[in-house]
Amino acid sequence: MSEQAIEQQVTLPKYNLTPEQEKKLILRQYRALLKVLRPKFKKGDEELIRRAFEIAAEAHKTMRRKSGEPYILHPIAVAIICVEEIGLGVRSTICSLLHDTVEDTDVTIEDVEREFGGEIARIVDGLTKISNVIDTSTSQQAENFKKILLTLTDDPRVILIKLADRLHNMRTLDYMKREKQLKISSETIWVYAPLAHRMGLYNIKTELEDLSMKYLEPEGYREIAQKLSETKRERSRYINEFIKPLKEKLKKAGFNFDIYGRPKSIHSIWNKMKKKGVDFDEVYDLFAIRIIVYSSPEKEKEECWKVYSLITDEYLPSPERLRDWISNPKSNGYEALHTTVMGPQGKWVEVQIRTNRMNEIAEKGLAAHYKYKEGSADEDRFDKWFAQIREVISSQDTDSVDFLQDFKTSFLAEEIYVFTPKGDVKMLPVNSTALDFAFTIHSAIGSRCIGAKVNHKLVPISHKLRSGDQVEIITSNKQKPTEDWLKFVVTAKARAKIKDSLKEEKRNIAEDGKSILQRRLEHMNIAFNQQNIDELISFYKTPSQLDFFYNIAIKRNELKELKDAIVIGGKLEMPKLQKNVVEVKHETEYKHSSKKDSELIIFGESSDKIKYSLAKCCSPIPGDLVFGFVSTGKGLIIHRTNCPNAAQLMANYAPRIVKTKWAKNKEISFLTGVKIIGIDDVGVINKITNIISGELGINISALTIESGEGLFEGMIKVFVHDKEELEDLVNRLKQLNGIQEVQRLDDEDANFS
Ligand code: MN
């Protein structure tokens, strides 16, 4: 489907209200806010809220949203999300109402402080500093993210309100231009959804993911949404059948509970389809059953396990799929028992068991956590997390994009639990190695780590840990970190410490280089001063003095050209001649095709004849939704908007993204690939090649077939003109007898060579 078609499909309601109606609408929304907030009012609160509303309404008076609505409806909506969906209170509501005033209007932080005091002014200030994220360019954006985290560690409400703000912007994203939609969605999937997850806001995380997917992957989104609604009745019937005996059992046992089936999100279904390479019909867990038990704090654990026992009396559990997050809560606070049992018709069904308290934490995350903080056995979980973040932020001087990546892998990933020999539990991100564990204990232990014993078996430092492992670190005083170590750590702390140590090492080595240079210059009677050193650094084009000295020490630079230098009045001058720079041209596989016209229209550029290449990671072909990425050195690279790297690129390098669209052109063909699985039968290859090159006249570039146990798996590389032609091919192949599956290869697999 073309991009234009997508734009046309969205029909937006025309905004058309009289000033009178508008006023009524604003008041109605304001009253809706008061209604959800009222239970939390203490004396004087209502007046404060009204004051904040009046200030905001007055300040935004002349502003409108892209939809044409009065701007004030946005802060009111954000406030309602904060109260209803996150569980925040009066002070956060005031901040939500004011969150865009300091940024966009004449209201100042001093005004806010005078009216509402220091606490609220600080939060609004935090929100103001990061509120510009949408419109700013990228590395600033990563910089902003760093700021978000710094404020977060002061007052988590800043990030909670920011998430509510982002959620409302995502809910109203239809009104934005396509490029903006792509950029904002990428940023959401890249940063905000994981952050919501990390804060324990599951519902918001899920909605952010689904909304991002709606814009980044419109076809996939619509397809799954449609299939979900088509199969809804059938699913409800099954859920009712599944629940019925459980309800009776739980009632008999005297539990006070809710039980219901909950559909999985479109994004998670889509992820599963992609990850496992299966069709919608083959995704078995389209829903999960949730049981909420109303329980008193001291009986929680016991009662959840009792419920588990009743369920597994009725349905057989899968032994590998029991997750006990009650004994070991996730670090975002999530607690529950998850099990997968075999339901009617032999279908696997996931069942989640939690108490009402656990459920509130699962839905409202951090805010609910604070509510229950007193009396919780594990009350400093978040504080610990914040402390970790603070430590990493303060020890890192890497650039912001790196920082963001490190942060994502180390703080936003799911975690595993491992045990020290004494039985203490340590939490680490997924894919952590023995070395990460060593650094978690102490940086001195990490730096001297030479190996580990995992479950009493000796393993190398790069060994990946799994939940439940017991780990003992082995150290040696002679050990020290090397460059290689960076390849197998994932935690930010380990990375930072290794980098520090490497830098220290480099500094020591550079000292030797400095002495070598000093001797060489003195030998030639040239002064060893900054001016002459600078001349050499600029001649050798080394990024820094440290690198220059280091290169000399390790003999990467032998200062050969120094003999041609001249000295004028003590000042060193290096020869002007420069080495010829040979430009390496990138030969692509697509060159062979006739090239009469540019295939792409690149918006925002003066000429449409721009050199471009097609990204290897997603091999786009005409008809795919694409964008251009201005790379350093390789010109414009075209990616599919659903490329696995797209979100990362768009979120981090927005100014280098250019909008691109395919022009109608049937002269150039593009290399792509399909995977075929079917029953191995004589002549099947013949039939396949007949269809491809015979009937459809498509050129085959390569073909590999592997067979075994009566099945075959084939990979075929073909040249097609566009997506339509490829889809045609896939459909024709699917109709062949004995063919089970035909799929486009859209990742690295497509470059099978
Ligand atoms: Mn806003």
Short mmCIF file of C-alpha atoms in Angstrom, two decimals, residues 81-474:
data_model
loop_
_atom_site.label_atom_id
_atom_site.label_comp_id
_atom_site.label_asym_id
_atom_site.label_seq_id
_atom_site.Cartn_x
_atom_site.Cartn_y
_atom_site.Cartn_z
CA ILE A 81 -4.76 10.31 32.75
CA CYS A 82 -2.54 11.08 35.74
CA VAL A 83 -5.39 10.70 38.19
CA GLU A 84 -7.36 7.87 36.62
CA GLU A 85 -4.73 5.71 34.96
CA ILE A 86 -1.67 6.37 37.09
CA GLY A 87 -3.29 7.10 40.41
CA LEU A 88 -1.57 10.44 41.07
CA GLY A 89 -3.09 13.10 43.31
CA VAL A 90 -3.85 16.79 43.67
CA ARG A 91 -0.31 18.19 43.38
CA SER A 92 0.43 16.17 40.25
CA THR A 93 -2.86 17.39 38.77
CA ILE A 94 -1.80 20.99 39.27
CA CYS A 95 1.52 20.21 37.56
CA SER A 96 -0.27 18.45 34.68
CA LEU A 97 -2.53 21.45 34.12
CA LEU A 98 0.50 23.75 34.04
CA HIS A 99 2.89 21.40 32.23
CA ASP A 100 3.01 23.32 28.93
CA THR A 101 2.56 26.87 30.26
CA VAL A 102 6.14 27.78 31.09
CA GLU A 103 7.39 26.28 27.83
CA ASP A 104 4.83 27.83 25.48
CA THR A 105 3.29 30.88 27.15
CA ASP A 106 4.20 33.96 29.16
CA VAL A 107 3.82 32.17 32.48
CA THR A 108 7.19 31.85 34.26
CA ILE A 109 8.54 29.41 36.83
CA GLU A 110 8.59 32.29 39.30
CA ASP A 111 4.84 32.79 38.73
CA VAL A 112 4.22 29.12 39.43
CA GLU A 113 6.35 29.21 42.55
CA ARG A 114 4.55 32.30 43.84
CA GLU A 115 1.14 30.72 43.30
CA PHE A 116 1.79 27.10 44.28
CA GLY A 117 5.11 26.90 46.10
CA GLY A 118 8.51 25.34 45.50
CA GLU A 119 7.57 21.67 45.18
CA ILE A 120 5.18 22.25 42.30
CA ALA A 121 7.50 24.77 40.65
CA ARG A 122 10.31 22.19 40.66
CA ILE A 123 8.15 19.56 38.98
CA VAL A 124 6.86 22.02 36.36
CA ASP A 125 10.44 23.09 35.76
CA GLY A 126 11.44 19.46 35.24
CA LEU A 127 8.58 19.04 32.78
CA THR A 128 9.51 22.22 30.97
CA LYS A 129 13.09 21.09 30.48
CA ILE A 130 12.00 17.93 28.78
CA SER A 131 8.79 19.11 27.18
CA ASN A 132 10.44 20.07 23.96
CA VAL A 133 11.38 16.56 23.02
CA ILE A 134 8.94 16.34 20.15
CA ASP A 135 10.31 19.24 18.19
CA THR A 136 14.00 19.15 18.89
CA SER A 137 16.62 17.36 16.92
CA THR A 138 18.21 14.24 18.03
CA SER A 139 21.23 14.13 20.02
CA GLN A 140 19.61 16.88 21.92
CA GLN A 141 16.85 14.41 22.31
CA ALA A 142 19.12 11.86 23.87
CA GLU A 143 20.44 14.69 25.99
CA ASN A 144 16.86 15.41 26.98
CA PHE A 145 16.39 11.83 27.93
CA LYS A 146 19.38 12.02 30.19
CA LYS A 147 17.75 15.06 31.76
CA ILE A 148 14.51 13.15 32.19
CA LEU A 149 16.37 10.54 34.16
CA LEU A 150 18.12 13.09 36.30
CA THR A 151 14.80 14.67 37.24
CA LEU A 152 13.34 11.25 37.73
CA THR A 153 15.77 10.52 40.45
CA ASP A 154 14.72 13.71 42.23
CA ASP A 155 11.00 13.33 41.79
CA PRO A 156 9.48 10.42 39.87
CA ARG A 157 6.29 12.41 39.33
CA VAL A 158 8.05 14.31 36.54
CA ILE A 159 8.41 11.17 34.49
CA LEU A 160 4.92 9.92 35.35
CA ILE A 161 3.34 13.17 34.13
CA LYS A 162 5.60 13.12 31.08
CA LEU A 163 4.33 9.63 30.27
CA ALA A 164 0.73 10.81 30.61
CA ASP A 165 1.57 13.74 28.30
CA ARG A 166 3.09 11.37 25.73
CA LEU A 167 0.13 9.00 25.98
CA HIS A 168 -2.33 11.78 25.19
CA ASN A 169 -0.17 12.99 22.30
CA MET A 170 -0.09 9.43 20.93
CA ARG A 171 -3.86 9.11 21.29
CA THR A 172 -4.30 12.24 19.19
CA LEU A 173 -1.50 11.60 16.70
CA ASP A 174 -3.84 11.19 13.71
CA TYR A 175 -3.81 14.94 13.28
CA MET A 176 -0.06 15.15 12.72
CA LYS A 177 1.76 14.93 9.41
CA ARG A 178 3.06 11.52 8.41
CA GLU A 179 6.74 12.36 9.11
CA LYS A 180 5.87 13.61 12.55
CA GLN A 181 3.80 10.53 13.22
CA LEU A 182 6.76 8.33 12.30
CA LYS A 183 9.20 10.29 14.39
CA ILE A 184 7.01 10.56 17.46
CA SER A 185 5.99 6.91 17.24
CA SER A 186 9.60 5.77 16.92
CA GLU A 187 10.58 7.79 19.91
CA THR A 188 7.65 6.34 21.83
CA ILE A 189 8.51 2.74 21.05
CA TRP A 190 12.19 3.40 21.62
CA VAL A 191 12.12 5.30 24.87
CA TYR A 192 8.72 5.91 26.41
CA ALA A 193 7.14 2.45 26.22
CA PRO A 194 10.17 0.78 27.86
CA LEU A 195 10.21 3.52 30.44
CA ALA A 196 6.53 2.99 31.24
CA HIS A 197 7.32 -0.70 31.55
CA ARG A 198 10.18 0.05 33.88
CA MET A 199 7.90 2.20 36.02
CA GLY A 200 5.49 -0.73 36.21
CA LEU A 201 2.75 0.95 34.16
CA TYR A 202 1.76 -2.09 32.11
CA ASN A 203 -1.45 -0.73 30.63
CA ILE A 204 0.20 2.48 29.50
CA LYS A 205 3.19 0.61 28.12
CA THR A 206 0.87 -1.65 26.12
CA GLU A 207 -1.17 1.23 24.78
CA LEU A 208 1.95 3.18 23.80
CA GLU A 209 3.24 0.13 21.91
CA ASP A 210 -0.02 -0.48 20.12
CA LEU A 211 -0.39 3.18 19.15
CA SER A 212 3.21 3.35 17.87
CA MET A 213 2.65 0.23 15.82
CA LYS A 214 -0.49 1.75 14.31
CA TYR A 215 1.72 4.38 12.66
CA LEU A 216 4.98 2.51 12.14
CA GLU A 217 3.42 -0.70 10.89
CA PRO A 218 -0.05 0.26 9.67
CA GLU A 219 -0.67 -2.85 7.59
CA GLY A 220 0.33 -5.31 10.28
CA TYR A 221 -1.67 -3.37 12.83
CA ARG A 222 -4.86 -3.32 10.79
CA GLU A 223 -4.52 -6.96 9.86
CA ILE A 224 -4.19 -8.15 13.45
CA ALA A 225 -6.87 -5.77 14.74
CA GLN A 226 -9.25 -7.08 12.11
CA LYS A 227 -8.47 -10.72 12.80
CA LEU A 228 -8.89 -10.14 16.52
CA SER A 229 -12.32 -8.70 16.02
CA GLU A 230 -13.32 -11.46 13.59
CA THR A 231 -12.38 -14.14 16.11
CA LYS A 232 -13.76 -12.38 19.14
CA ARG A 233 -16.97 -14.37 19.57
CA GLU A 234 -15.25 -17.68 19.22
CA ARG A 235 -12.67 -16.57 21.76
CA SER A 236 -15.25 -15.40 24.33
CA ARG A 237 -17.01 -18.73 24.05
CA TYR A 238 -13.76 -20.55 24.76
CA ILE A 239 -12.88 -18.27 27.67
CA ASN A 240 -16.30 -18.86 29.24
CA GLU A 241 -15.92 -22.59 28.88
CA PHE A 242 -12.46 -22.38 30.45
CA ILE A 243 -13.50 -20.16 33.35
CA LYS A 244 -16.72 -21.95 34.33
CA PRO A 245 -15.31 -24.86 36.40
CA LEU A 246 -12.71 -22.57 37.99
CA LYS A 247 -15.36 -20.14 39.17
CA GLU A 248 -17.24 -22.92 40.89
CA LYS A 249 -14.12 -24.28 42.57
CA LEU A 250 -12.98 -20.85 43.80
CA LYS A 251 -16.44 -20.02 45.13
CA LYS A 252 -16.63 -23.30 46.95
CA ALA A 253 -13.29 -22.61 48.57
CA GLY A 254 -14.67 -19.30 49.85
CA PHE A 255 -12.55 -16.89 47.79
CA ASN A 256 -13.61 -13.37 46.99
CA PHE A 257 -12.28 -12.91 43.45
CA ASP A 258 -12.63 -11.63 39.88
CA ILE A 259 -11.82 -13.83 36.93
CA TYR A 260 -11.72 -12.77 33.30
CA GLY A 261 -10.01 -13.30 29.97
CA ARG A 262 -7.81 -10.51 28.73
CA PRO A 263 -6.74 -10.14 25.09
CA LYS A 264 -3.01 -9.74 24.48
CA SER A 265 -1.96 -6.52 22.81
CA ILE A 266 -1.71 -6.20 19.04
CA HIS A 267 1.93 -5.32 19.37
CA SER A 268 2.76 -8.40 21.45
CA ILE A 269 0.88 -10.69 19.06
CA TRP A 270 2.71 -9.14 16.14
CA ASN A 271 6.04 -9.56 17.92
CA LYS A 272 5.31 -13.20 18.50
CA MET A 273 4.33 -13.70 14.85
CA LYS A 274 7.57 -12.12 13.73
CA LYS A 275 9.78 -13.83 16.26
CA LYS A 276 8.43 -17.30 15.64
CA GLY A 277 7.66 -16.74 11.97
CA VAL A 278 4.07 -17.90 12.36
CA ASP A 279 0.68 -16.71 11.09
CA PHE A 280 -1.98 -15.15 13.25
CA ASP A 281 -3.87 -18.45 13.46
CA GLU A 282 -0.81 -20.15 14.90
CA VAL A 283 -0.33 -17.74 17.80
CA TYR A 284 -1.86 -19.74 20.62
CA ASP A 285 -1.84 -17.19 23.40
CA LEU A 286 -4.08 -14.47 22.04
CA PHE A 287 -5.41 -13.94 25.53
CA ALA A 288 -4.58 -14.67 29.15
CA ILE A 289 -6.87 -15.49 32.04
CA ARG A 290 -6.51 -13.23 35.02
CA ILE A 291 -7.65 -14.01 38.55
CA ILE A 292 -7.71 -11.21 41.10
CA VAL A 293 -8.03 -12.45 44.67
CA TYR A 294 -9.20 -10.03 47.36
CA SER A 295 -6.90 -10.88 50.19
CA SER A 296 -5.46 -9.47 53.38
CA PRO A 297 -1.73 -8.58 53.39
CA GLU A 298 -0.65 -11.41 55.66
CA LYS A 299 -2.48 -14.09 53.65
CA GLU A 300 -1.56 -12.97 50.13
CA LYS A 301 1.11 -15.48 49.28
CA GLU A 302 -0.67 -18.43 50.78
CA GLU A 303 -3.94 -17.63 49.02
CA CYS A 304 -2.33 -17.13 45.60
CA TRP A 305 -0.75 -20.56 45.85
CA LYS A 306 -4.05 -22.04 46.99
CA VAL A 307 -5.68 -20.62 43.87
CA TYR A 308 -2.83 -22.06 41.81
CA SER A 309 -3.46 -25.42 43.34
CA LEU A 310 -7.20 -25.30 42.56
CA ILE A 311 -6.53 -24.35 38.95
CA THR A 312 -4.01 -27.09 38.39
CA ASP A 313 -6.43 -29.63 39.89
CA GLU A 314 -8.72 -28.77 37.00
CA TYR A 315 -6.18 -28.24 34.20
CA LEU A 316 -2.75 -29.76 33.70
CA PRO A 317 0.06 -27.17 34.09
CA SER A 318 3.12 -26.97 31.85
CA PRO A 319 6.06 -27.51 34.19
CA GLU A 320 8.35 -25.09 32.34
CA ARG A 321 5.92 -22.23 32.44
CA LEU A 322 5.54 -21.40 36.11
CA ARG A 323 6.71 -17.91 37.07
CA ASP A 324 6.75 -16.96 40.74
CA TRP A 325 6.99 -13.19 40.90
CA ILE A 326 5.56 -13.17 44.39
CA SER A 327 8.63 -14.59 46.09
CA ASN A 328 10.88 -12.65 43.72
CA PRO A 329 9.09 -9.54 42.41
CA LYS A 330 10.39 -7.90 39.23
CA SER A 331 12.44 -4.81 39.90
CA ASN A 332 9.64 -2.59 38.62
CA GLY A 333 7.53 -3.91 41.45
CA TYR A 334 5.45 -6.44 39.51
CA GLU A 335 4.15 -9.33 41.59
CA ALA A 336 2.03 -12.27 40.40
CA LEU A 337 2.00 -15.99 39.75
CA HIS A 338 1.92 -16.95 36.08
CA THR A 339 1.26 -20.46 34.90
CA THR A 340 0.31 -22.03 31.59
CA VAL A 341 -2.19 -24.88 31.67
CA MET A 342 -3.81 -27.12 29.12
CA GLY A 343 -7.40 -26.02 28.64
CA PRO A 344 -10.29 -27.60 26.70
CA GLN A 345 -9.42 -28.88 23.20
CA GLY A 346 -5.79 -29.27 24.28
CA LYS A 347 -5.06 -25.54 24.02
CA TRP A 348 -2.38 -23.94 26.19
CA VAL A 349 -3.74 -21.03 28.23
CA GLU A 350 -1.78 -18.60 30.39
CA VAL A 351 -3.26 -17.88 33.82
CA GLN A 352 -2.15 -14.92 35.94
CA ILE A 353 -2.92 -14.94 39.64
CA ARG A 354 -2.61 -11.79 41.74
CA THR A 355 -4.19 -10.12 44.73
CA ASN A 356 -6.02 -6.80 44.49
CA ARG A 357 -2.94 -5.04 45.89
CA MET A 358 -0.64 -6.69 43.34
CA ASN A 359 -3.10 -5.79 40.61
CA GLU A 360 -3.08 -2.15 41.52
CA ILE A 361 0.71 -2.15 41.44
CA ALA A 362 0.65 -3.91 38.06
CA GLU A 363 -1.66 -1.25 36.68
CA LYS A 364 -0.54 1.91 38.38
CA GLY A 365 3.08 1.01 38.96
CA LEU A 366 5.18 3.41 40.91
CA ALA A 367 2.32 5.51 42.24
CA ALA A 368 0.59 2.50 43.75
CA HIS A 369 3.90 1.28 45.04
CA TYR A 370 4.28 4.44 47.10
CA LYS A 371 0.79 4.00 48.43
CA TYR A 372 1.64 0.54 49.71
CA LYS A 373 5.18 1.36 50.59
CA GLU A 374 4.66 1.25 54.31
CA GLY A 375 4.49 -2.31 55.45
CA SER A 376 5.96 -3.68 52.26
CA ALA A 377 8.82 -6.03 52.98
CA ASP A 378 10.70 -4.75 50.01
CA GLU A 379 10.13 -1.07 50.17
CA ASP A 380 13.38 0.25 48.79
CA ARG A 381 13.24 -1.51 45.43
CA PHE A 382 12.65 1.70 43.51
CA ASP A 383 15.00 3.69 45.66
CA LYS A 384 17.70 1.17 44.82
CA TRP A 385 16.91 1.49 41.14
CA PHE A 386 17.11 5.27 41.30
CA ALA A 387 20.40 5.04 43.16
CA GLN A 388 21.79 2.81 40.43
CA ILE A 389 20.74 5.26 37.75
CA ARG A 390 22.28 8.15 39.62
CA GLU A 391 25.55 6.27 39.95
CA VAL A 392 25.70 5.51 36.23
CA ILE A 393 24.75 9.01 35.12
CA SER A 394 27.37 10.58 37.31
CA SER A 395 30.18 8.24 36.24
CA GLN A 396 29.54 8.54 32.53
CA ASP A 397 30.88 11.13 30.18
CA THR A 398 30.04 9.21 27.00
CA ASP A 399 27.91 10.93 24.44
CA SER A 400 24.19 10.87 24.90
CA VAL A 401 23.29 8.45 22.13
CA ASP A 402 25.63 5.85 23.62
CA PHE A 403 24.22 6.61 26.99
CA LEU A 404 20.70 5.98 25.79
CA GLN A 405 21.70 2.63 24.33
CA ASP A 406 23.50 1.61 27.51
CA PHE A 407 20.60 2.73 29.58
CA LYS A 408 18.12 0.78 27.51
CA THR A 409 20.04 -2.46 27.67
CA SER A 410 20.84 -2.19 31.28
CA PHE A 411 17.84 -0.63 32.95
CA LEU A 412 14.93 -1.30 30.68
CA ALA A 413 15.55 -4.93 29.81
CA GLU A 414 13.79 -7.71 31.61
CA GLU A 415 15.81 -9.06 34.45
CA ILE A 416 17.14 -12.34 35.74
CA TYR A 417 17.87 -13.33 39.32
CA VAL A 418 21.09 -14.97 40.34
CA PHE A 419 22.41 -16.01 43.69
CA THR A 420 25.69 -15.34 45.46
CA PRO A 421 27.32 -18.32 47.23
CA LYS A 422 25.78 -16.99 50.44
CA GLY A 423 22.32 -17.09 48.93
CA ASP A 424 21.82 -13.34 48.39
CA VAL A 425 19.76 -12.51 45.32
CA LYS A 426 21.16 -10.13 42.70
CA MET A 427 19.06 -8.76 39.87
CA LEU A 428 20.66 -8.38 36.45
CA PRO A 429 19.37 -7.56 32.99
CA VAL A 430 18.79 -10.45 30.57
CA ASN A 431 22.00 -11.53 28.77
CA SER A 432 24.23 -10.54 31.66
CA THR A 433 27.46 -12.49 31.91
CA ALA A 434 29.59 -13.70 34.78
CA LEU A 435 31.61 -10.52 34.30
CA ASP A 436 28.53 -8.31 34.75
CA PHE A 437 27.80 -10.16 37.95
CA ALA A 438 31.37 -9.58 39.17
CA PHE A 439 31.04 -5.83 38.59
CA THR A 440 27.67 -5.82 40.35
CA ILE A 441 29.34 -7.11 43.50
CA HIS A 442 32.23 -4.64 43.39
CA SER A 443 34.21 -2.91 40.66
CA ALA A 444 37.48 -4.23 42.13
CA ILE A 445 36.13 -7.77 41.84
CA GLY A 446 34.99 -7.10 38.27
CA SER A 447 38.36 -5.72 37.22
CA ARG A 448 40.19 -8.79 38.53
CA CYS A 449 37.71 -11.39 37.37
CA ILE A 450 39.29 -14.31 35.49
CA GLY A 451 36.38 -16.70 35.52
CA ALA A 452 33.48 -17.97 37.58
CA LYS A 453 31.86 -21.05 38.96
CA VAL A 454 28.24 -21.24 37.92
CA ASN A 455 26.38 -23.90 39.83
CA HIS A 456 29.82 -25.20 40.87
CA LYS A 457 31.00 -25.58 37.28
CA LEU A 458 33.92 -23.55 35.96
CA VAL A 459 32.94 -21.10 33.17
CA PRO A 460 34.68 -18.24 31.30
CA ILE A 461 33.94 -14.60 32.22
CA SER A 462 31.83 -14.25 29.05
CA HIS A 463 29.42 -16.98 30.21
CA LYS A 464 25.78 -15.84 30.00
CA LEU A 465 23.86 -16.26 33.22
CA ARG A 466 20.36 -17.59 33.63
CA SER A 467 17.76 -16.98 36.30
CA GLY A 468 18.41 -19.15 39.32
CA ASP A 469 22.14 -19.63 38.71
CA GLN A 470 24.41 -19.60 41.70
CA VAL A 471 27.56 -17.69 40.84
CA GLU A 472 30.95 -17.57 42.50
CA ILE A 473 33.57 -15.21 41.03
CA ILE A 474 37.23 -16.18 40.68
#
